[in-house]
Short mmCIF file of C-alpha atoms in Angstrom, two decimals:
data_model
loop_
_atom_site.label_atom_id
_atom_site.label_comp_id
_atom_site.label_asym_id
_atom_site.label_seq_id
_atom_site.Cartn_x
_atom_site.Cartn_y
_atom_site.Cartn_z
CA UNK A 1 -79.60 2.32 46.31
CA UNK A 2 -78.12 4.48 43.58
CA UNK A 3 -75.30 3.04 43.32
CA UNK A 4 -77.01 -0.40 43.03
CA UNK A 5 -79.52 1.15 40.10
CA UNK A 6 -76.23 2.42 38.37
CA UNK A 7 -74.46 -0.85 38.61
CA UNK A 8 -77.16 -2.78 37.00
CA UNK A 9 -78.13 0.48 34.35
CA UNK A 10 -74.39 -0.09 33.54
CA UNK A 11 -74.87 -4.17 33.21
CA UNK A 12 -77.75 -4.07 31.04
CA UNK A 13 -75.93 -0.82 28.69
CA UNK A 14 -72.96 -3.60 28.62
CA UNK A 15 -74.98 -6.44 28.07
CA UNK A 16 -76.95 -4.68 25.27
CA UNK A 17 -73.49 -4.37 23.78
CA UNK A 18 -72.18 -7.22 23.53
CA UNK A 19 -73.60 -9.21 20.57
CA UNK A 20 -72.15 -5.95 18.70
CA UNK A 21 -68.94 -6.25 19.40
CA UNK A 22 -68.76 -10.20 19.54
CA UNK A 23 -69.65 -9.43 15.56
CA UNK A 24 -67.19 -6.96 15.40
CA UNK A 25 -64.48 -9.78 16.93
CA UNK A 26 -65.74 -12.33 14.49
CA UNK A 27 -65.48 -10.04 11.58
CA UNK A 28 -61.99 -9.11 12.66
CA UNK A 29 -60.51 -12.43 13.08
CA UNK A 30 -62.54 -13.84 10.13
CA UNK A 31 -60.53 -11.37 7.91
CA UNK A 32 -57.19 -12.28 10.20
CA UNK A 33 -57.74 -15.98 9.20
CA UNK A 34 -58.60 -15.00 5.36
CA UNK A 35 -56.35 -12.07 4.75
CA UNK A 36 -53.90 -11.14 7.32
CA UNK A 37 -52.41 -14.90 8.38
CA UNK A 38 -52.30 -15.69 4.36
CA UNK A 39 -50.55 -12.73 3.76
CA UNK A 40 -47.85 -12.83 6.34
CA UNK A 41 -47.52 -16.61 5.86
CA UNK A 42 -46.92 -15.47 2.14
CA UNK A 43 -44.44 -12.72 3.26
CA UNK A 44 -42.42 -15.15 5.32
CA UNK A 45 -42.11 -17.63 2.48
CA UNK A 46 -40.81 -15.29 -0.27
CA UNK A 47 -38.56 -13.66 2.56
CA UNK A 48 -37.65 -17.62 2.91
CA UNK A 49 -36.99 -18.53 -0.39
CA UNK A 50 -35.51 -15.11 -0.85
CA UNK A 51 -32.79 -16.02 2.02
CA UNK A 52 -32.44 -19.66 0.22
CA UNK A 53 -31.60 -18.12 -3.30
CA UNK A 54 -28.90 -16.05 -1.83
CA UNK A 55 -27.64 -18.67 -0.05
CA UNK A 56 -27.23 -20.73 -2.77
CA UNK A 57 -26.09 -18.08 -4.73
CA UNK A 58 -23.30 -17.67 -1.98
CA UNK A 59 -22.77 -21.38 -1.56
CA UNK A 60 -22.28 -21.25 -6.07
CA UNK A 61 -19.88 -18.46 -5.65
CA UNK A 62 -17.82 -19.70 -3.21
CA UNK A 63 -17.45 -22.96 -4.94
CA UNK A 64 -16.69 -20.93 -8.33
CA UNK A 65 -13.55 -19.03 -6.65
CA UNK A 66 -10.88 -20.74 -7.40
CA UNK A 67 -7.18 -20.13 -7.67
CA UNK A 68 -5.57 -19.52 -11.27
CA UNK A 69 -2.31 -17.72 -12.29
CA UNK A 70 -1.74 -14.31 -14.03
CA UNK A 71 -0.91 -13.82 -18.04
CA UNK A 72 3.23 -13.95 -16.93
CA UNK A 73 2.47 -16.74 -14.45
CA UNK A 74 4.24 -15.64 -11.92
CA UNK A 75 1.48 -14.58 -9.08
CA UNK A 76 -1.74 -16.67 -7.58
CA UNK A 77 -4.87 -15.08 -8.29
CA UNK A 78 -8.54 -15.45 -6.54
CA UNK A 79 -10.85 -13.76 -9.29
CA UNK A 80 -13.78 -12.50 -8.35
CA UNK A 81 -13.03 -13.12 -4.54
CA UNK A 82 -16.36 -10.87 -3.94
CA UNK A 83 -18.50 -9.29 -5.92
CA UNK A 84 -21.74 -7.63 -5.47
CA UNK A 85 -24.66 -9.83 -5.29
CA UNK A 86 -27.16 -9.49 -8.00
CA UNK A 87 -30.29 -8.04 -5.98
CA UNK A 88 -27.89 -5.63 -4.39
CA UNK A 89 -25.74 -4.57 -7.04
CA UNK A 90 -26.40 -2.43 -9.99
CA UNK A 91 -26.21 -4.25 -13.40
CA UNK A 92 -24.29 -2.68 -16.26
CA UNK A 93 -25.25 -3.64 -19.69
CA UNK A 94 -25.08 -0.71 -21.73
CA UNK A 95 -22.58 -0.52 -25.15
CA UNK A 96 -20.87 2.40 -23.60
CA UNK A 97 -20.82 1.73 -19.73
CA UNK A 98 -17.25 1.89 -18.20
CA UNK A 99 -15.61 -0.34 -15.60
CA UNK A 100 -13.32 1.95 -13.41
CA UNK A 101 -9.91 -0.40 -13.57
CA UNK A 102 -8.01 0.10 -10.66
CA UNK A 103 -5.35 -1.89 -8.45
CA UNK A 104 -3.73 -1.47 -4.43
CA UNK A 105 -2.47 -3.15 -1.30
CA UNK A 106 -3.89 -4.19 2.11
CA UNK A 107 -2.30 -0.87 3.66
CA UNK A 108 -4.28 1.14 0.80
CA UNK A 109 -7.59 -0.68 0.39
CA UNK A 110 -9.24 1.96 2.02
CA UNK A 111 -8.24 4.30 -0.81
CA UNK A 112 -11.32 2.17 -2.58
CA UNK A 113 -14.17 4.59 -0.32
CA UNK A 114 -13.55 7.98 -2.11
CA UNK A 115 -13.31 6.46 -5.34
CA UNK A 116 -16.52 4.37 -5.53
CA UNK A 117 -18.39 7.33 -3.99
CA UNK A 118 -17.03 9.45 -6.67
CA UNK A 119 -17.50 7.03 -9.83
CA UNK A 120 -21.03 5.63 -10.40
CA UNK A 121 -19.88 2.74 -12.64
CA UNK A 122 -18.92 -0.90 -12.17
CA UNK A 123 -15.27 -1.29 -10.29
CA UNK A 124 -12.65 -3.73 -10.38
CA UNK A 125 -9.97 -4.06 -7.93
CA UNK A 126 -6.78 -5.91 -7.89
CA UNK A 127 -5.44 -6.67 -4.25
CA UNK A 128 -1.75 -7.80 -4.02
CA UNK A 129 -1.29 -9.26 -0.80
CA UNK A 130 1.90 -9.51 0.06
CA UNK A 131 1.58 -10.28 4.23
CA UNK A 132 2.54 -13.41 5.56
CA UNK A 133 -0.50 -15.40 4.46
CA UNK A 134 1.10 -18.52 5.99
CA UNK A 135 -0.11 -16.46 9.77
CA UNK A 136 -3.80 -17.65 10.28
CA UNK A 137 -4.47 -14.21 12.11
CA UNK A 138 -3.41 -12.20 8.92
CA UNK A 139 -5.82 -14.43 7.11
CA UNK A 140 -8.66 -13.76 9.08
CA UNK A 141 -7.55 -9.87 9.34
CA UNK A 142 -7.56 -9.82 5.36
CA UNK A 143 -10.71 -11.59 5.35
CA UNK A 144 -12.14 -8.70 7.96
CA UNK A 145 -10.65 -5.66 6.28
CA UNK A 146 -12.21 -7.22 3.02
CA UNK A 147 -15.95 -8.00 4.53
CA UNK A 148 -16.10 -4.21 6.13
CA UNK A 149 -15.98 -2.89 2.44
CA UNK A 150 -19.48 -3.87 2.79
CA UNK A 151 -20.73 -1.07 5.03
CA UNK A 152 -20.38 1.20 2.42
CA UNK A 153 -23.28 1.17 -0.05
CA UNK A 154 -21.33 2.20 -3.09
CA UNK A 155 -19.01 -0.52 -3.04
CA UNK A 156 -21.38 -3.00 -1.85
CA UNK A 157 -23.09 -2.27 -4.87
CA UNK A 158 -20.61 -2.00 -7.70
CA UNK A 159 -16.95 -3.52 -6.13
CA UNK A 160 -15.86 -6.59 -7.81
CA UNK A 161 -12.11 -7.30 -5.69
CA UNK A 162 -9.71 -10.00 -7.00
CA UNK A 163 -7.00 -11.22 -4.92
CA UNK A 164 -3.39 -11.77 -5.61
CA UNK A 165 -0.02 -13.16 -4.19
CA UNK A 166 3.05 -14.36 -4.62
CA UNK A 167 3.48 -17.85 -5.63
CA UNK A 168 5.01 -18.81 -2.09
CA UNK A 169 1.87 -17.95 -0.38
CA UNK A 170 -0.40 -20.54 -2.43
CA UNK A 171 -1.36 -22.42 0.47
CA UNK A 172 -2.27 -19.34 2.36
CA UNK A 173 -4.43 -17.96 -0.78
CA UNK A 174 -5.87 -21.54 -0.73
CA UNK A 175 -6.95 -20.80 2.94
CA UNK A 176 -7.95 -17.66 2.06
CA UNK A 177 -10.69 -18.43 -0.22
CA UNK A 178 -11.79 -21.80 1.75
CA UNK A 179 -12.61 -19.46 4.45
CA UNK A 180 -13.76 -16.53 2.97
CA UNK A 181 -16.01 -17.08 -0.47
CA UNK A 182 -17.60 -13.89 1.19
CA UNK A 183 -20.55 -13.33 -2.04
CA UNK A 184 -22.45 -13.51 1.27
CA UNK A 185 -21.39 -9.98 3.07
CA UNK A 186 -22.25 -7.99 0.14
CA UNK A 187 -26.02 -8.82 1.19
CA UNK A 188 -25.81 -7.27 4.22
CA UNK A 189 -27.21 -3.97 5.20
CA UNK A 190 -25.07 -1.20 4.53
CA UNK A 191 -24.62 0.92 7.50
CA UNK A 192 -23.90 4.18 4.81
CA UNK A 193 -21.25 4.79 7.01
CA UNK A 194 -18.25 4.95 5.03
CA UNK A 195 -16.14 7.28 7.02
CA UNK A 196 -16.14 4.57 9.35
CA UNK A 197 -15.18 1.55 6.85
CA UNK A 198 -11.72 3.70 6.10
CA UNK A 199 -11.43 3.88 10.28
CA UNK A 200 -12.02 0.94 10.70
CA UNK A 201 -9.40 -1.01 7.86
CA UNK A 202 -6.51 1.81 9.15
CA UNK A 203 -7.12 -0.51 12.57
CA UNK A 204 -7.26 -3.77 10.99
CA UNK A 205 -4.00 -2.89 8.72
CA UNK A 206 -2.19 -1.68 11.98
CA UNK A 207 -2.47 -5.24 13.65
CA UNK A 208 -1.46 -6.82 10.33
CA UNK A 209 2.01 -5.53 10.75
CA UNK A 210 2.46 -6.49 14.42
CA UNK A 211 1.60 -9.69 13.34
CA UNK A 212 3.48 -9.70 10.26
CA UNK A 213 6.88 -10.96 11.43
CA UNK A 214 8.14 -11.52 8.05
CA UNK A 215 7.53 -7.95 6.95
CA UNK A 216 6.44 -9.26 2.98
CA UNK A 217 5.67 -5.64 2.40
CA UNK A 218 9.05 -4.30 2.33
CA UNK A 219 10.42 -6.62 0.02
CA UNK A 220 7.84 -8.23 -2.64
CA UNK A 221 8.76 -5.59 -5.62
CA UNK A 222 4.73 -4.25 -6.55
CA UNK A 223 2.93 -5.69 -9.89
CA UNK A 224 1.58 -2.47 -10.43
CA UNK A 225 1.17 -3.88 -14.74
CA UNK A 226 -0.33 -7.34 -13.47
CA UNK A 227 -2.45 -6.25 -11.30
CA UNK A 228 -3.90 -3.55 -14.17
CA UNK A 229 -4.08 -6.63 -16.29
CA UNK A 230 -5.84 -8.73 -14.03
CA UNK A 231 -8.65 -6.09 -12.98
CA UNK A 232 -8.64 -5.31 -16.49
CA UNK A 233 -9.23 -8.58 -18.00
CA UNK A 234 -11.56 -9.40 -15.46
CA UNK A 235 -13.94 -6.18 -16.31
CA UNK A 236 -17.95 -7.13 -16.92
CA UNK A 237 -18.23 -4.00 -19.40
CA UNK A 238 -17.16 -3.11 -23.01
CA UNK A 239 -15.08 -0.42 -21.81
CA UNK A 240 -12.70 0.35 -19.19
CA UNK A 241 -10.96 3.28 -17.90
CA UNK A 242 -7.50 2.12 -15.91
CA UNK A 243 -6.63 4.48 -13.04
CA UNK A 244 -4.03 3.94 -9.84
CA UNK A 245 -6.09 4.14 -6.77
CA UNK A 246 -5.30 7.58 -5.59
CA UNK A 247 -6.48 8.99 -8.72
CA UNK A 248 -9.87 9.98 -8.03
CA UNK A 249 -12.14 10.35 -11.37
CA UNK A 250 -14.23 13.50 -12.26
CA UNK A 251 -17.35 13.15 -8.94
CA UNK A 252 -20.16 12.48 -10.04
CA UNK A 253 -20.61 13.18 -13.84
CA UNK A 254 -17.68 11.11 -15.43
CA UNK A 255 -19.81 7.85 -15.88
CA UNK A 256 -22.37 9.86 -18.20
CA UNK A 257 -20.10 11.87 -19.66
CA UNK A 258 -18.31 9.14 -20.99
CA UNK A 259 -21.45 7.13 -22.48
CA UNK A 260 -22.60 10.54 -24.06
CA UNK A 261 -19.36 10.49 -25.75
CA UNK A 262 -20.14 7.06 -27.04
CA UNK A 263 -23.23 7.52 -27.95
CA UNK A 264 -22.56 11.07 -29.77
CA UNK A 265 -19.53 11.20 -31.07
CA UNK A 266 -19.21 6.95 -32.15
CA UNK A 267 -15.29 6.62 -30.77
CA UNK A 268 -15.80 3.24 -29.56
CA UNK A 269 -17.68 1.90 -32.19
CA UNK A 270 -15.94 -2.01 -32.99
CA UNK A 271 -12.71 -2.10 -34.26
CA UNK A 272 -11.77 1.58 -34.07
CA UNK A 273 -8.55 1.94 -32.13
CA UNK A 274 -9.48 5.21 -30.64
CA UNK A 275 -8.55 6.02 -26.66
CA UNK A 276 -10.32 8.96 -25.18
CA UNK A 277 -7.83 10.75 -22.94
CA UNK A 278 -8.84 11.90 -19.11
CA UNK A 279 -6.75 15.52 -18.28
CA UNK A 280 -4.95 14.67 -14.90
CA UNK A 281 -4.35 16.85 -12.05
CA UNK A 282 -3.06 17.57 -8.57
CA UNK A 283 -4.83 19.00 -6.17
CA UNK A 284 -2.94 20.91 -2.87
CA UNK A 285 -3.65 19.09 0.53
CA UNK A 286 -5.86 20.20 2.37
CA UNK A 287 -7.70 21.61 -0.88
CA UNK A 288 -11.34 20.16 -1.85
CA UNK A 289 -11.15 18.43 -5.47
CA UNK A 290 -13.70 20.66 -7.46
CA UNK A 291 -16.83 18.62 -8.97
CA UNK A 292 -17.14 20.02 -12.11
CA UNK A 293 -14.37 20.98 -14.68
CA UNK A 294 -15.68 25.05 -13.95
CA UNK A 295 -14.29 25.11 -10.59
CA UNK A 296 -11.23 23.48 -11.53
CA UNK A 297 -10.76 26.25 -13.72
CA UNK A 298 -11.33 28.44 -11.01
CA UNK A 299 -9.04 26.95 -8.88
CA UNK A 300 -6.06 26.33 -11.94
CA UNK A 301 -2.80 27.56 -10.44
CA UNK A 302 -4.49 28.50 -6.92
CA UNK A 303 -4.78 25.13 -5.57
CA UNK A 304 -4.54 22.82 -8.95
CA UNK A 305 -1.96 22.32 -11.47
CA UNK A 306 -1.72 19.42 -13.88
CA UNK A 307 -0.39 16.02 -12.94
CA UNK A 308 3.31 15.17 -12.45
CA UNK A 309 4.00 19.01 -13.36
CA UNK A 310 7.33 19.49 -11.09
CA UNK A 311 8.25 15.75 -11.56
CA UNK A 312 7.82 14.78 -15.14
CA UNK A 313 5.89 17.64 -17.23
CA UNK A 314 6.59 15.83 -20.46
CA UNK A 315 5.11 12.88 -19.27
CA UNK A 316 1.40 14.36 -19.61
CA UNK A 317 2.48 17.63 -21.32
CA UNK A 318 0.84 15.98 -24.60
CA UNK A 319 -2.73 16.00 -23.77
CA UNK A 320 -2.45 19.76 -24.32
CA UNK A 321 -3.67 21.62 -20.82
CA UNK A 322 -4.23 24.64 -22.52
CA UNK A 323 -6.55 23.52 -25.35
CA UNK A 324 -8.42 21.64 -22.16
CA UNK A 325 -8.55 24.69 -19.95
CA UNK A 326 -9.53 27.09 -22.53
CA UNK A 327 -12.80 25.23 -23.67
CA UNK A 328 -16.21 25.26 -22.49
CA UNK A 329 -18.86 23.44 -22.03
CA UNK A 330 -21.22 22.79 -25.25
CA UNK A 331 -25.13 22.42 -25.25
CA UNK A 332 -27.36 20.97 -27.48
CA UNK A 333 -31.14 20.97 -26.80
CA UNK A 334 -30.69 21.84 -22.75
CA UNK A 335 -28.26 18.23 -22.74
CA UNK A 336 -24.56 17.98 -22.44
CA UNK A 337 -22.91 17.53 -25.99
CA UNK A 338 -19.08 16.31 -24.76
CA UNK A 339 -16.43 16.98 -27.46
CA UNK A 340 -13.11 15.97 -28.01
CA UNK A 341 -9.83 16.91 -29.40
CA UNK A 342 -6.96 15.04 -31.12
CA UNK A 343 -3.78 14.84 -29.94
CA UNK A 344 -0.39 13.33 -30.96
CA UNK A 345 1.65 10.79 -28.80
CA UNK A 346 4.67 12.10 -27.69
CA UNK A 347 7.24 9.38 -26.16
CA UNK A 348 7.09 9.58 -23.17
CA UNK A 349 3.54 9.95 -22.79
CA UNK A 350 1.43 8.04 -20.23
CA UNK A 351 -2.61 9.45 -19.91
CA UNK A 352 -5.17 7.85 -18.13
CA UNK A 353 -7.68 6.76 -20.66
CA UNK A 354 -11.11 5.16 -21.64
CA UNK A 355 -10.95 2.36 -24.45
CA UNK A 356 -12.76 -0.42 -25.92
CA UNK A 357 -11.01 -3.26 -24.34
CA UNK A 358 -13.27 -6.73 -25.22
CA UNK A 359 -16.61 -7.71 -26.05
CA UNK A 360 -18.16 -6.77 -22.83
CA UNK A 361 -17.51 -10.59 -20.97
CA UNK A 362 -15.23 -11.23 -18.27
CA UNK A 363 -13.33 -14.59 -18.74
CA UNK A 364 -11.14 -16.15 -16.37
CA UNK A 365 -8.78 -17.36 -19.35
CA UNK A 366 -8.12 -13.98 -19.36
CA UNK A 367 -6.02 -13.95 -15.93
CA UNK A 368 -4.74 -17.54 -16.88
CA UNK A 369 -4.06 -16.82 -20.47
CA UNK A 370 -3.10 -13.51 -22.60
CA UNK A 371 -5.58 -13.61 -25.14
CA UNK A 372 -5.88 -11.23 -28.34
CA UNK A 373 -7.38 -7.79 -27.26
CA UNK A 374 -7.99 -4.94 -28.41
CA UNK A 375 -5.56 -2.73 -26.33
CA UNK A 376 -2.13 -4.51 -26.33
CA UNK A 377 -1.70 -6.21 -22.19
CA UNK A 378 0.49 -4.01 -19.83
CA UNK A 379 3.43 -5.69 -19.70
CA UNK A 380 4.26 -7.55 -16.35
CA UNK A 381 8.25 -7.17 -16.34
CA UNK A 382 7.40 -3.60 -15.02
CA UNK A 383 7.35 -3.40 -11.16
CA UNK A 384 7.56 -1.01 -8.56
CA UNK A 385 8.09 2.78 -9.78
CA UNK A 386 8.95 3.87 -13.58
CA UNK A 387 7.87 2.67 -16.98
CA UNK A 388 4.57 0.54 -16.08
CA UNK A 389 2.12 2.63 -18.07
CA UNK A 390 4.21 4.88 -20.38
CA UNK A 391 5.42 1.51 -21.85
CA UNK A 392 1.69 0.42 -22.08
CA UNK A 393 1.14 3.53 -24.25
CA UNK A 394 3.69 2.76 -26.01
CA UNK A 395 2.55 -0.39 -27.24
CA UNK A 396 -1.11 1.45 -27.47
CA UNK A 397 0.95 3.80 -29.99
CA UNK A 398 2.57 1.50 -31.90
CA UNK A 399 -0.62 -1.10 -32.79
CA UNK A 400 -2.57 1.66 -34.58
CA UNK A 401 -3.96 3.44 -31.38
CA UNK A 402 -5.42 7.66 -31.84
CA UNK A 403 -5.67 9.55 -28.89
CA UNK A 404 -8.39 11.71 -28.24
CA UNK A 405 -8.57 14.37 -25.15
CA UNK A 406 -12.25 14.63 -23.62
CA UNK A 407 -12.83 17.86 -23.29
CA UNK A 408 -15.60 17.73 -20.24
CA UNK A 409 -13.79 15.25 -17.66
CA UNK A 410 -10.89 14.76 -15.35
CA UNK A 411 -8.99 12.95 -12.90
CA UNK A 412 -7.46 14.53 -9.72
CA UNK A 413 -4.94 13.51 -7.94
CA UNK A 414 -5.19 14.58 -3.89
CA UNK A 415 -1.69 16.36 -3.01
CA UNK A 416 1.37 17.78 -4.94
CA UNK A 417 3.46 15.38 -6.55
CA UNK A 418 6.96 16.04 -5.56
CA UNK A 419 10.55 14.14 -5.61
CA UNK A 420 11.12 14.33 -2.29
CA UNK A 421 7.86 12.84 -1.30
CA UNK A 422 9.25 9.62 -2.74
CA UNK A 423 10.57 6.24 -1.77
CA UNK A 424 14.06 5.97 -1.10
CA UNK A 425 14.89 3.36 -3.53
CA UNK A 426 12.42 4.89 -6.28
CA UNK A 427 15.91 6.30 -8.47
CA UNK A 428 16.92 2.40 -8.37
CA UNK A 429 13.86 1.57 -9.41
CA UNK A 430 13.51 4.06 -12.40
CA UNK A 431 16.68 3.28 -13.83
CA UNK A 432 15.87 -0.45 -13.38
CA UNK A 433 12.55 0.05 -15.71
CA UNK A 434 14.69 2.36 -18.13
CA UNK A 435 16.24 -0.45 -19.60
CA UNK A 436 13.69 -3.05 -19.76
CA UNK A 437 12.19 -0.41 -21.55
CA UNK A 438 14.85 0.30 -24.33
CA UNK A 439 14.48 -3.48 -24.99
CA UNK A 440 10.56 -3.62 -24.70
CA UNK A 441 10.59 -0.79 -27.86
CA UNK A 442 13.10 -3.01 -29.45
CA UNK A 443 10.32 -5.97 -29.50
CA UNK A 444 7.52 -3.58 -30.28
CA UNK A 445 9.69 -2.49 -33.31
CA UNK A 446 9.70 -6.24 -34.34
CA UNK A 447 5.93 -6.70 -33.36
CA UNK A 448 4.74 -4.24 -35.50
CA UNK A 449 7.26 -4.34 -38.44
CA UNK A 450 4.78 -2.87 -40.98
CA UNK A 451 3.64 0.32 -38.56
CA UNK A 452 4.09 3.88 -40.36
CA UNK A 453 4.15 5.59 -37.03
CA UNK A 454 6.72 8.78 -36.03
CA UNK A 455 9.79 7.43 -34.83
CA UNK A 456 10.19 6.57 -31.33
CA UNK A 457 13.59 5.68 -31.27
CA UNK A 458 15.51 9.12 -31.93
CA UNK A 459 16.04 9.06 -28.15
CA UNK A 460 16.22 7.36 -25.00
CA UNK A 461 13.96 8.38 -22.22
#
């Protein structure tokens, strides 16, 4: 009997609630129908017409890359083989921002990681492949190594990677880009993971050479002066700082240090000829490259010492290490004020350096065609070791160029350079360079007839 008088207690308590929640349901899926649905339904369509834009976008850039030749038409370029896409990467406008400049090979792509994690500018990187591209499996291996780049935020964001080969290989480059136009894998997620990227390519560039029966990489001679041109030329930004791709900029601070310059101190402004000077040094393996130019001081002559110091001191003896090491930084309101000093070329001198290089386009008639610029091209006779950028310099030197040291940056260099650590045929090489380089000052003599500077031709380097 109870339990009968409970059930039917518990009926009519149910059935007394029941028109309240039957409002409550209409309520809720009057405001699903209204609100909610709408909203997703809106959601889905932007994230729809979001995934059409970049596919267009992707479907524009892989029509646009196309294959052209280099200033000395001698290799087959893909410009702009992939670049970041808009949404993801970072844009860089600004009348002092810098494009890092900077060139390697399949084997050293990797190289790429610690420098875009330590630069927070726009990049440009020359590839020279010189694999058998005529081997569909290197093609797709090239076209892997390039698209895991892409896990790594800070190139995903700010790479720009043009391709180059020798003239031979044009139907393989043609290949190349037909399959690859990869705009697309710069939208992916990055996994941040960029230890793993460097893993990862070290894998991909071991089967290349398995599969490379031809073994191009032990006999193509390296562009190292094309491929400078090409990146170069191909640079969004008004300026552009040229560095080898073991050279690993200043972490961090360089970018704004460098724009502060610009803005402060007015060394780019148009037409000046002015190139502002980055101090190079080694760094001992195994020893951390400092972050700021105080703990390189620390560390001078412990585990630093300046670039090329037992190999060629008078090479970078010029930008004056002890003027650099002896100053400090200067304030001005609670900001960084960067200063500079002047120094004198010395032949033969070859910095790394920040200078106005165009008017802030990139133009493909650039790679196809060697048009008037500011800084004088790096000449493309110059391959392998020896000569590449000193006679760049040079030419910097002899077209009305001043050189000024930034006090506040650097560039380091991981590991001791040393002559045994060296190629075996890197002697050949020099001596090779030597004399296209006694003939190159010859034409620069004749190029700039009217030019009051020192002498450069007491003596032959």
């Amino acid at each position: 009997m109870n339990n009968v008088t409970m059930t039917r207690t518990q009926r009519r308590t149910s059935a007394r609630g029941c028109p309240a929640k039957l409002h409550t349901g209409i309520i809720l899926a009057v405001f699903c129908t209204l609100v909610v649905f709408p909203f997703v339904q809106l959601l889905l369509l932007y994230r729809a017409q979001d995934t059409r834009e970049a596919q267009e976008q992707q479907d524009m850039h892989r029509r646009s890359v196309q294959l052209h030749t280099d200033i000395s038409e001698t290799y087959i370029v893909a410009p702009n083989f992939a670049i970041p896409l808009p949404s993801n990467g970072l844009f860089f406008n600004g009348t002092f921002d810098t494009t890092l400049v900077t060139h390697t090979t399949l084997e050293n792509l990797k190289d790429v990681v610690e420098t875009s994690t330590a630069w927070a500018g726009p990049i440009s990187l020359s590839v020279f492949l010189r694999e058998d591209l005529d081997n569909p499996v290197i093609r797709s291996l090239i076209i892997n190594a390039i698209e895991a780049l892409g896990s790594c935020p800070s190139i995903a964001k700010r790479v720009s990677i043009h391709l180059a080969a020798p003239p031979d290989m044009h139907p393989g480059m043609r290949d190349i880009v037909a399959q690859g136009g990869i705009f697309h894998w710069w939208s992916k997620t990055a996994s941040n993971d960029c230890n793993l990227v460097v893993t990862v390519l070290d894998r991909l560039y071991q089967v290349t050479e398995v599969q490379d029966s031809k073994n191009y990489a032990h006999k193509l001679p390296y562009p190292g002066n094309a491929l400078r041109s090409i990146a170069r030329n191909l640079a969004n930004t008004p300026l552009s700082m040229v560095l080898d791709i073991d050279m690993i900029p200043m972490p961090r601070e360089l970018f704004r240090i460098i724009q502060l310059v610009g803005e402060r101190e007015h060394i780019f402004e148009t037409g000046k000829k002015i190139a502002l000077v980055l101090p190079a040094f080694e760094v001992k393996a195994g020893a951390t490259i400092p972050q700021t130019k105080r703990a390189l001081q620390s560390a001078y002559n412990v585990s630093v010492q300046p670039f090329y110091f037992d190999l060629c001191w008078k090479c970078h003896k010029p930008t004056n290490y002890p003027e650099w090491l002896g100053s400090s930084r200067h304030k001005n309101n609670g900001d960084i004020l960067d200063s500079t000093y002047p120094v004198s070329y010395i032949d033969p001198w070859e910095p790394f350096y920040v200078a106005r290089t165009g008017d802030g386009a990139s133009h493909l008639d650039h790679v196809i065609h060697d048009k008037q610029m500011l800084v004088p091209d790096f000449d493309t006779r110059f391959k392998q070791y020896g000569f590449n950028r000193i006679s760049q310099i040079c030419a910097m030197h002899m077209s009305g160029f001043d050189f000024h040291v930034l006090r506040e940056g650097f560039v380091a260099h991981r590991g001791y350079k040393t002559k045994g650590a060296f190629h075996a045929t890197k002697e050949r090489e020099q001596n090779e360079n030597r004399l296209i380089f006694r003939k190159y000052k010859e034409e620069l003599k004749r190029q700039y007839p009217g030019s009051r500077r020192c002498n450069l031709y007491g003596r032959h380097v």
